[in-house]
mmCIF file of C-alpha atoms and ligand atoms in Angstrom:
data_model
loop_
_atom_site.group_PDB
_atom_site.id
_atom_site.type_symbol
_atom_site.label_atom_id
_atom_site.label_comp_id
_atom_site.label_asym_id
_atom_site.label_seq_id
_atom_site.Cartn_x
_atom_site.Cartn_y
_atom_site.Cartn_z
ATOM 1 C CA MET A 1 39.099 -187.901 45.537
ATOM 2 C CA ILE A 2 39.839 -190.678 47.868
ATOM 3 C CA LYS A 3 40.808 -193.105 45.246
ATOM 4 C CA GLN A 4 42.963 -192.249 42.159
ATOM 5 C CA PRO A 5 44.399 -194.759 39.802
ATOM 6 C CA THR A 6 48.113 -194.757 40.144
ATOM 7 C CA ALA A 7 49.327 -197.973 38.457
ATOM 8 C CA TYR A 8 47.247 -197.760 35.190
ATOM 9 C CA GLN A 9 46.259 -194.366 33.855
ATOM 10 C CA ASP A 10 43.529 -196.022 31.742
ATOM 11 C CA LEU A 11 41.535 -196.590 34.740
ATOM 12 C CA GLN A 12 40.625 -192.894 34.840
ATOM 13 C CA ASP A 13 37.926 -194.103 32.463
ATOM 14 C CA PRO A 14 35.151 -195.568 34.371
ATOM 15 C CA GLN A 15 34.380 -198.064 31.542
ATOM 16 C CA ALA A 16 38.006 -199.348 31.746
ATOM 17 C CA ARG A 17 37.871 -200.174 35.362
ATOM 18 C CA PRO A 18 37.219 -203.684 36.816
ATOM 19 C CA ARG A 19 33.515 -204.222 36.030
ATOM 20 C CA TYR A 20 32.657 -205.639 39.373
ATOM 21 C CA ALA A 21 33.795 -202.485 41.265
ATOM 22 C CA GLY A 22 31.807 -199.260 41.935
ATOM 23 C CA ILE A 23 28.177 -198.255 42.281
ATOM 24 C CA ALA A 24 26.021 -199.932 39.650
ATOM 25 C CA SER A 25 25.159 -197.056 37.238
ATOM 26 C CA PHE A 26 24.011 -197.912 33.697
ATOM 27 C CA PHE A 27 27.071 -199.411 31.868
ATOM 28 C CA ARG A 28 29.100 -197.803 34.728
ATOM 29 C CA ALA A 29 28.431 -194.358 33.007
ATOM 30 C CA PRO A 30 29.128 -191.383 35.259
ATOM 31 C CA PRO A 31 25.958 -190.737 37.394
ATOM 32 C CA SER A 32 25.029 -187.032 36.906
ATOM 33 C CA GLN A 33 22.175 -184.550 37.407
ATOM 34 C CA ASP A 34 23.956 -181.975 35.279
ATOM 35 C CA LEU A 35 21.886 -181.426 32.071
ATOM 36 C CA THR A 36 24.643 -179.269 30.528
ATOM 37 C CA ASP A 37 27.179 -181.889 30.145
ATOM 38 C CA THR A 38 25.082 -184.875 28.849
ATOM 39 C CA ASP A 39 24.388 -185.656 25.235
ATOM 40 C CA ILE A 40 22.527 -189.112 26.017
ATOM 41 C CA GLY A 41 20.787 -189.556 29.318
ATOM 42 C CA LEU A 42 20.264 -193.070 30.575
ATOM 43 C CA ILE A 43 17.130 -192.865 32.799
ATOM 44 C CA GLY A 44 15.327 -195.351 34.975
ATOM 45 C CA VAL A 45 11.573 -195.238 35.297
ATOM 46 C CA PRO A 46 10.591 -197.448 38.132
ATOM 47 C CA PHE A 47 6.716 -197.446 37.488
ATOM 48 C CA ASP A 48 4.486 -200.307 36.827
ATOM 49 C CA GLY A 49 1.138 -198.786 37.525
ATOM 50 C CA GLY A 50 -0.034 -199.537 34.082
ATOM 51 C CA VAL A 51 0.254 -203.265 34.066
ATOM 52 C CA THR A 52 -2.885 -205.337 33.216
ATOM 53 C CA ASN A 53 -1.572 -208.628 34.838
ATOM 54 C CA ARG A 54 1.740 -209.472 36.631
ATOM 55 C CA SER A 55 3.354 -206.519 38.164
ATOM 56 C CA GLY A 56 6.984 -205.975 39.125
ATOM 57 C CA ALA A 57 8.496 -204.042 36.405
ATOM 58 C CA ARG A 58 9.234 -201.226 38.613
ATOM 59 C CA HIS A 59 12.198 -203.224 39.749
ATOM 60 C CA GLY A 60 13.560 -203.318 36.234
ATOM 61 C CA PRO A 61 15.819 -200.287 36.292
ATOM 62 C CA ARG A 62 17.830 -201.533 39.275
ATOM 63 C CA ALA A 63 18.211 -205.166 37.870
ATOM 64 C CA VAL A 64 19.185 -203.816 34.401
ATOM 65 C CA ARG A 65 21.735 -201.298 36.014
ATOM 66 C CA GLU A 66 23.332 -204.103 37.857
ATOM 67 C CA GLN A 67 23.556 -206.443 34.791
ATOM 68 C CA SER A 68 24.586 -203.562 32.562
ATOM 69 C CA THR A 69 27.940 -203.335 34.465
ATOM 70 C CA LEU A 70 28.871 -206.680 32.697
ATOM 71 C CA LEU A 71 29.195 -204.771 29.391
ATOM 72 C CA ARG A 72 32.448 -203.193 28.049
ATOM 73 C CA ARG A 73 33.182 -200.066 25.971
ATOM 74 C CA ILE A 74 33.283 -201.179 22.378
ATOM 75 C CA ASN A 75 30.580 -203.008 20.236
ATOM 76 C CA ALA A 76 32.693 -205.723 18.792
ATOM 77 C CA ALA A 77 30.265 -206.214 15.868
ATOM 78 C CA THR A 78 29.774 -202.635 14.717
ATOM 79 C CA ARG A 79 32.894 -201.058 16.363
ATOM 80 C CA VAL A 80 30.787 -198.306 17.846
ATOM 81 C CA GLN A 81 32.128 -196.767 20.952
ATOM 82 C CA PRO A 82 29.162 -195.027 22.456
ATOM 83 C CA PHE A 83 30.964 -193.390 25.482
ATOM 84 C CA ALA A 84 33.535 -191.924 23.024
ATOM 85 C CA ALA A 85 30.922 -190.719 20.503
ATOM 86 C CA ALA A 86 28.808 -188.932 23.055
ATOM 87 C CA ARG A 87 28.718 -187.851 26.628
ATOM 88 C CA VAL A 88 26.700 -190.676 28.066
ATOM 89 C CA ARG A 89 25.444 -190.145 31.640
ATOM 90 C CA ASP A 90 23.155 -191.944 34.110
ATOM 91 C CA LEU A 91 20.805 -189.316 35.063
ATOM 92 C CA GLY A 92 19.134 -191.438 37.761
ATOM 93 C CA ASP A 93 15.467 -192.333 38.027
ATOM 94 C CA CYS A 94 12.355 -190.561 36.985
ATOM 95 C CA TRP A 95 10.619 -191.709 40.216
ATOM 96 C CA ILE A 96 6.999 -190.936 40.857
ATOM 97 C CA GLU A 97 5.775 -188.923 43.660
ATOM 98 C CA ARG A 98 2.137 -190.059 43.314
ATOM 99 C CA PRO A 99 2.324 -193.489 41.872
ATOM 100 C CA TYR A 100 -1.223 -194.588 42.815
ATOM 101 C CA ASP A 101 -2.844 -191.941 40.504
ATOM 102 C CA LEU A 102 -2.091 -193.291 37.063
ATOM 103 C CA ILE A 103 -2.791 -190.030 35.042
ATOM 104 C CA THR A 104 -0.939 -187.934 37.500
ATOM 105 C CA ALA A 105 2.060 -190.468 37.310
ATOM 106 C CA LEU A 106 2.044 -190.202 33.534
ATOM 107 C CA SER A 107 1.982 -186.334 33.754
ATOM 108 C CA GLU A 108 5.019 -186.478 36.319
ATOM 109 C CA ILE A 109 6.951 -188.689 33.699
ATOM 110 C CA GLU A 110 6.119 -186.292 30.996
ATOM 111 C CA ALA A 111 7.254 -183.262 32.963
ATOM 112 C CA PHE A 112 10.582 -184.948 33.709
ATOM 113 C CA TYR A 113 11.148 -185.858 30.092
ATOM 114 C CA ARG A 114 10.170 -182.450 28.833
ATOM 115 C CA ILE A 115 13.033 -180.936 30.961
ATOM 116 C CA VAL A 116 15.485 -183.664 29.647
ATOM 117 C CA THR A 117 14.565 -183.207 25.931
ATOM 118 C CA ALA A 118 14.419 -179.352 26.228
ATOM 119 C CA ALA A 119 18.117 -179.511 27.390
ATOM 120 C CA GLY A 120 18.833 -181.226 24.082
ATOM 121 C CA ILE A 121 19.521 -184.515 25.802
ATOM 122 C CA VAL A 122 18.640 -187.776 23.943
ATOM 123 C CA PRO A 123 16.775 -189.959 26.475
ATOM 124 C CA LEU A 124 17.360 -193.718 26.744
ATOM 125 C CA SER A 125 14.946 -195.069 29.295
ATOM 126 C CA VAL A 126 14.530 -198.316 31.294
ATOM 127 C CA GLY A 127 11.069 -199.193 32.523
ATOM 128 C CA GLY A 128 8.975 -199.844 34.089
ATOM 129 C CA ASP A 129 5.953 -201.139 32.188
ATOM 130 C CA HIS A 130 5.148 -200.005 28.658
ATOM 131 C CA SER A 131 2.730 -197.271 29.629
ATOM 132 C CA ILE A 132 5.797 -195.132 30.336
ATOM 133 C CA SER A 133 6.496 -194.788 26.615
ATOM 134 C CA LEU A 134 3.369 -192.476 26.068
ATOM 135 C CA PRO A 135 4.572 -189.604 28.338
ATOM 136 C CA ILE A 136 8.142 -190.023 27.082
ATOM 137 C CA LEU A 137 6.853 -189.664 23.479
ATOM 138 C CA ARG A 138 4.807 -186.580 24.502
ATOM 139 C CA ALA A 139 8.105 -184.900 25.489
ATOM 140 C CA VAL A 140 9.939 -186.148 22.419
ATOM 141 C CA ALA A 141 7.330 -185.092 19.946
ATOM 142 C CA ALA A 142 7.169 -181.639 21.617
ATOM 143 C CA MET A 143 10.669 -181.351 20.436
ATOM 144 C CA HIS A 144 10.634 -182.986 17.095
ATOM 145 C CA GLY A 145 6.880 -183.276 16.043
ATOM 146 C CA PRO A 146 5.425 -186.704 15.303
ATOM 147 C CA VAL A 147 8.074 -189.284 14.995
ATOM 148 C CA GLY A 148 8.514 -192.596 13.307
ATOM 149 C CA MET A 149 8.818 -195.565 15.464
ATOM 150 C CA ILE A 150 10.416 -198.997 15.577
ATOM 151 C CA HIS A 151 8.374 -201.094 18.128
ATOM 152 C CA ILE A 152 9.666 -204.622 19.058
ATOM 153 C CA ASP A 153 7.250 -206.402 21.328
ATOM 154 C CA ALA A 154 5.110 -209.666 21.609
ATOM 155 C CA HIS A 155 2.187 -207.089 21.692
ATOM 156 C CA SER A 156 0.926 -204.352 19.509
ATOM 157 C CA ASP A 157 0.054 -202.130 22.553
ATOM 158 C CA THR A 158 -2.580 -200.449 20.441
ATOM 159 C CA GLY A 159 -5.584 -201.684 22.605
ATOM 160 C CA ASP A 160 -8.417 -199.487 23.738
ATOM 161 C CA ASP A 161 -9.701 -198.751 27.153
ATOM 162 C CA TYR A 162 -9.354 -201.599 29.729
ATOM 163 C CA LEU A 163 -11.309 -201.762 32.861
ATOM 164 C CA GLY A 164 -12.377 -198.220 32.552
ATOM 165 C CA SER A 165 -8.839 -196.774 31.980
ATOM 166 C CA ARG A 166 -7.661 -195.042 28.868
ATOM 167 C CA PHE A 167 -4.088 -195.729 30.053
ATOM 168 C CA HIS A 168 -2.355 -198.920 30.632
ATOM 169 C CA HIS A 169 0.560 -200.900 29.236
ATOM 170 C CA GLY A 170 -1.538 -202.406 26.376
ATOM 171 C CA ALA A 171 -2.621 -199.009 24.935
ATOM 172 C CA PRO A 172 0.280 -196.429 24.796
ATOM 173 C CA PHE A 173 0.653 -196.509 20.938
ATOM 174 C CA ARG A 174 -3.089 -196.091 20.289
ATOM 175 C CA ARG A 175 -2.918 -193.073 22.546
ATOM 176 C CA ALA A 176 0.379 -191.886 20.958
ATOM 177 C CA ALA A 177 -1.169 -192.067 17.446
ATOM 178 C CA GLU A 178 -4.446 -190.325 18.658
ATOM 179 C CA GLU A 179 -2.312 -187.490 20.235
ATOM 180 C CA ASN A 180 -0.263 -187.196 17.113
ATOM 181 C CA LEU A 181 2.967 -188.080 18.726
ATOM 182 C CA ILE A 182 3.904 -190.783 16.234
ATOM 183 C CA ASP A 183 3.268 -190.827 12.530
ATOM 184 C CA PRO A 184 1.561 -194.385 12.047
ATOM 185 C CA GLN A 185 2.758 -194.515 8.361
ATOM 186 C CA ARG A 186 6.370 -194.537 9.819
ATOM 187 C CA VAL A 187 5.739 -197.134 12.499
ATOM 188 C CA ILE A 188 6.645 -200.860 12.439
ATOM 189 C CA GLN A 189 5.793 -203.353 15.016
ATOM 190 C CA ILE A 190 7.861 -206.492 15.167
ATOM 191 C CA GLY A 191 7.428 -209.861 16.898
ATOM 192 C CA ILE A 192 3.695 -209.607 17.608
ATOM 193 C CA ARG A 193 2.035 -212.845 18.709
ATOM 194 C CA GLY A 194 0.152 -214.731 21.377
ATOM 195 C CA THR A 195 -3.441 -215.269 22.344
ATOM 196 C CA THR A 196 -6.069 -212.578 22.615
ATOM 197 C CA ASN A 197 -9.543 -211.930 23.921
ATOM 198 C CA ASP A 198 -10.228 -209.234 21.301
ATOM 199 C CA PRO A 199 -10.451 -210.417 17.703
ATOM 200 C CA ASP A 200 -9.499 -206.943 16.539
ATOM 201 C CA MET A 201 -6.501 -206.690 18.718
ATOM 202 C CA TRP A 202 -4.159 -205.597 15.890
ATOM 203 C CA GLY A 203 -6.901 -203.762 14.188
ATOM 204 C CA PHE A 204 -6.039 -200.203 15.224
ATOM 205 C CA SER A 205 -2.422 -200.711 14.176
ATOM 206 C CA GLN A 206 -3.379 -201.784 10.641
ATOM 207 C CA ARG A 207 -6.177 -199.391 10.105
ATOM 208 C CA SER A 208 -4.045 -196.462 11.230
ATOM 209 C CA GLY A 209 -1.257 -197.528 8.830
ATOM 210 C CA MET A 210 1.221 -199.033 11.042
ATOM 211 C CA ARG A 211 3.159 -202.055 9.542
ATOM 212 C CA VAL A 212 2.670 -205.187 11.868
ATOM 213 C CA VAL A 213 5.293 -207.815 11.388
ATOM 214 C CA SER A 214 3.884 -210.784 13.303
ATOM 215 C CA MET A 215 6.189 -213.324 14.870
ATOM 216 C CA ASP A 216 5.463 -215.794 12.158
ATOM 217 C CA GLU A 217 6.307 -213.380 9.442
ATOM 218 C CA PHE A 218 9.413 -212.365 11.339
ATOM 219 C CA ALA A 219 10.488 -216.175 11.447
ATOM 220 C CA ASP A 220 9.609 -216.571 7.770
ATOM 221 C CA LEU A 221 11.441 -213.348 6.614
ATOM 222 C CA GLY A 222 14.445 -213.389 8.965
ATOM 223 C CA TRP A 223 16.004 -210.409 10.877
ATOM 224 C CA ARG A 224 17.946 -209.107 7.827
ATOM 225 C CA ALA A 225 14.725 -208.652 5.698
ATOM 226 C CA VAL A 226 12.730 -207.186 8.603
ATOM 227 C CA ALA A 227 15.447 -204.715 9.446
ATOM 228 C CA GLU A 228 15.349 -203.547 5.864
ATOM 229 C CA GLU A 229 11.553 -203.200 6.017
ATOM 230 C CA ALA A 230 11.942 -201.125 9.306
ATOM 231 C CA ARG A 231 14.499 -198.806 7.741
ATOM 232 C CA ARG A 232 12.320 -198.357 4.715
ATOM 233 C CA ILE A 233 9.248 -197.535 6.833
ATOM 234 C CA ALA A 234 10.942 -195.378 9.309
ATOM 235 C CA GLY A 235 12.567 -193.353 6.507
ATOM 236 C CA THR A 236 14.821 -190.344 7.000
ATOM 237 C CA GLY A 237 12.905 -188.433 9.690
ATOM 238 C CA LYS A 238 13.221 -188.615 13.428
ATOM 239 C CA VAL A 239 12.623 -191.982 14.855
ATOM 240 C CA TYR A 240 12.048 -193.382 18.397
ATOM 241 C CA LEU A 241 12.928 -197.056 19.294
ATOM 242 C CA THR A 242 10.883 -198.861 21.883
ATOM 243 C CA TYR A 243 11.831 -202.332 22.978
ATOM 244 C CA ASP A 244 9.628 -204.629 25.061
ATOM 245 C CA ILE A 245 11.684 -207.320 26.549
ATOM 246 C CA ASP A 246 8.640 -209.804 26.132
ATOM 247 C CA SER A 247 9.353 -209.757 22.398
ATOM 248 C CA LEU A 248 12.226 -212.338 23.167
ATOM 249 C CA ASP A 249 11.538 -215.870 23.690
ATOM 250 C CA PRO A 250 10.459 -216.644 27.289
ATOM 251 C CA SER A 251 13.248 -219.204 27.385
ATOM 252 C CA GLN A 252 15.639 -216.092 27.013
ATOM 253 C CA ALA A 253 13.503 -213.604 28.831
ATOM 254 C CA PRO A 254 11.304 -215.185 31.555
ATOM 255 C CA GLY A 255 11.473 -212.201 33.823
ATOM 256 C CA THR A 256 8.590 -210.383 32.382
ATOM 257 C CA GLY A 257 4.916 -209.860 33.280
ATOM 258 C CA THR A 258 3.269 -210.928 30.015
ATOM 259 C CA PRO A 259 5.357 -213.668 28.389
ATOM 260 C CA GLU A 260 4.214 -215.102 25.043
ATOM 261 C CA ALA A 261 5.636 -218.464 23.742
ATOM 262 C CA GLY A 262 7.638 -218.572 20.570
ATOM 263 C CA GLY A 263 9.485 -215.277 20.493
ATOM 264 C CA ILE A 264 12.624 -213.584 19.043
ATOM 265 C CA GLY A 265 15.970 -215.117 19.952
ATOM 266 C CA VAL A 266 18.441 -212.724 21.626
ATOM 267 C CA HIS A 267 20.983 -213.016 18.908
ATOM 268 C CA GLU A 268 18.284 -212.249 16.209
ATOM 269 C CA ALA A 269 17.385 -209.294 18.243
ATOM 270 C CA LEU A 270 20.930 -207.989 18.437
ATOM 271 C CA ARG A 271 21.408 -208.404 14.711
ATOM 272 C CA LEU A 272 18.089 -206.696 13.968
ATOM 273 C CA LEU A 273 19.106 -203.760 16.035
ATOM 274 C CA ARG A 274 22.609 -203.543 14.654
ATOM 275 C CA SER A 275 20.972 -203.409 11.146
ATOM 276 C CA LEU A 276 19.102 -200.265 12.037
ATOM 277 C CA GLN A 277 22.319 -198.166 11.792
ATOM 278 C CA GLY A 278 21.738 -194.857 10.000
ATOM 279 C CA LEU A 279 18.318 -194.104 11.194
ATOM 280 C CA ASP A 280 17.850 -190.586 12.801
ATOM 281 C CA LEU A 281 17.033 -191.855 16.271
ATOM 282 C CA VAL A 282 16.087 -189.464 18.887
ATOM 283 C CA GLY A 283 15.312 -191.576 21.849
ATOM 284 C CA GLY A 284 14.640 -195.085 22.907
ATOM 285 C CA ASP A 285 13.492 -197.333 25.874
ATOM 286 C CA LEU A 286 13.681 -200.914 27.129
ATOM 287 C CA VAL A 287 10.638 -201.846 29.092
ATOM 288 C CA GLU A 288 8.870 -204.652 31.029
ATOM 289 C CA VAL A 289 11.941 -206.377 32.733
ATOM 290 C CA ALA A 290 10.371 -207.713 35.828
ATOM 291 C CA PRO A 291 13.189 -209.347 37.972
ATOM 292 C CA SER A 292 10.827 -211.248 40.411
ATOM 293 C CA PHE A 293 9.856 -213.527 37.574
ATOM 294 C CA ASP A 294 13.477 -213.752 36.331
ATOM 295 C CA VAL A 295 15.541 -217.066 36.338
ATOM 296 C CA GLY A 296 18.927 -216.104 37.732
ATOM 297 C CA THR A 297 19.577 -212.692 36.068
ATOM 298 C CA LEU A 298 18.916 -213.871 32.587
ATOM 299 C CA THR A 299 16.281 -211.403 31.449
ATOM 300 C CA ALA A 300 17.890 -208.358 33.007
ATOM 301 C CA PHE A 301 21.236 -209.337 31.382
ATOM 302 C CA ASN A 302 19.747 -209.839 27.934
ATOM 303 C CA GLY A 303 17.922 -206.642 28.500
ATOM 304 C CA ALA A 304 21.185 -204.813 29.227
ATOM 305 C CA SER A 305 22.683 -206.275 26.096
ATOM 306 C CA ILE A 306 19.877 -204.979 24.064
ATOM 307 C CA LEU A 307 20.111 -201.636 25.799
ATOM 308 C CA PHE A 308 23.635 -201.507 24.671
ATOM 309 C CA GLU A 309 22.772 -201.856 21.097
ATOM 310 C CA ILE A 310 20.146 -199.191 21.302
ATOM 311 C CA LEU A 311 22.776 -196.898 23.049
ATOM 312 C CA CYS A 312 25.225 -197.534 20.152
ATOM 313 C CA LEU A 313 22.512 -196.547 17.607
ATOM 314 C CA LEU A 314 21.704 -193.401 19.594
ATOM 315 C CA ALA A 315 25.298 -192.513 19.892
ATOM 316 C CA GLU A 316 25.884 -192.839 16.195
ATOM 317 C CA ALA A 317 22.746 -190.868 15.365
ATOM 318 C CA PHE A 318 23.842 -188.122 17.859
ATOM 319 C CA GLN A 319 27.388 -188.018 16.110
ATOM 320 C CA GLN A 320 25.759 -187.821 12.649
ATOM 321 C CA ARG A 321 23.505 -184.884 13.641
ATOM 322 C CA THR A 322 26.492 -183.039 15.156
ATOM 323 C CA ARG A 323 28.420 -183.411 11.963
ATOM 324 C CA ASP A 324 25.403 -182.368 9.858
ATOM 325 C CA GLN A 325 25.152 -179.146 11.981
ATOM 326 C CA ARG A 326 28.770 -178.433 11.504
ATOM 327 C CA SER A 327 28.749 -178.766 7.687
ATOM 328 C CA PRO A 328 25.931 -176.901 6.128
ATOM 329 C CA GLU A 329 26.355 -178.738 2.677
ATOM 330 C CA ALA A 330 25.740 -182.001 4.360
ATOM 331 C CA GLY A 331 22.284 -181.159 5.679
ATOM 332 C CA GLY A 332 22.691 -177.658 6.970
ATOM 333 C CA GLU A 333 21.253 -175.867 9.895
ATOM 334 C CA ARG A 334 18.073 -178.003 10.406
ATOM 335 C CA ALA A 335 18.480 -179.151 13.941
HETATM 336 MN MN1 LIG B 1 4.687 -203.696 25.257
HETATM 337 MN MN1 LIG B 2 4.623 -206.843 25.501
#
């Protein structure tokens, strides 16, 4: 070690150090490739080969890492301390060796995540475009079976083939339902809006049993009622949380490829996420941050703040599962 704190022993903790110093890992968590000392793995997926319009989300992980260094240790609203509750590490990037071949790229992502989940690590990812959630869900479902899902997005992402491709960022959750990776009855989609070329754009979601909360309904009900609805639908089983930054209003998240006017405010989003405490979350992602369209670093910063809330939820859920495993009467040996 070249540099060892001498004046303040607190500074042994990377989260206690001056936030402007050091290499920009996610939340200044220790970078690691060691799968044996990690409970929650933060992973960048710099891939945007699935976008249907404006590209650039491949630069999302780096921008979110940089902005995430602004956050601190403790969630002042919920009092959760994720880095104390679990061993949180930045596992680096799931970068793609053959990015121009979409199906191969998705297979590469799946293979990476199968190693992560098989090691018992809870993955928290930053895209990349939303097509990355499909291969991540393949790995998650391989461990847990079909999961419930909280999906916050301006788009339902349950479209069908586009320009001859089964796979793109507008279709991951139709494919995930078809592949039995998610249980549509336990899926809620929140914030859906915008214009469409397909009058049946949300049809697959609704026919398969997903609950679609349009942006208008979200505005009418408010975050508190929608959070209650989300908890009811996701239930007590394993749940995945996927957050598309374009769910936010473009005034608060301009840096994304497919903006839609009239979205969720960032404070509403934080409250909504905090109200999901208690769900048995086994993974999450934040996708579609495209820094080249950003104004200042607004989108990446709001994205990092949302990512922190998801991290807090995952850390609490991890802690609860660990407790359950230790006390058989409280839930027993079921992993
Ligand atoms: Mn999306
Ligand atoms: Mn979207």
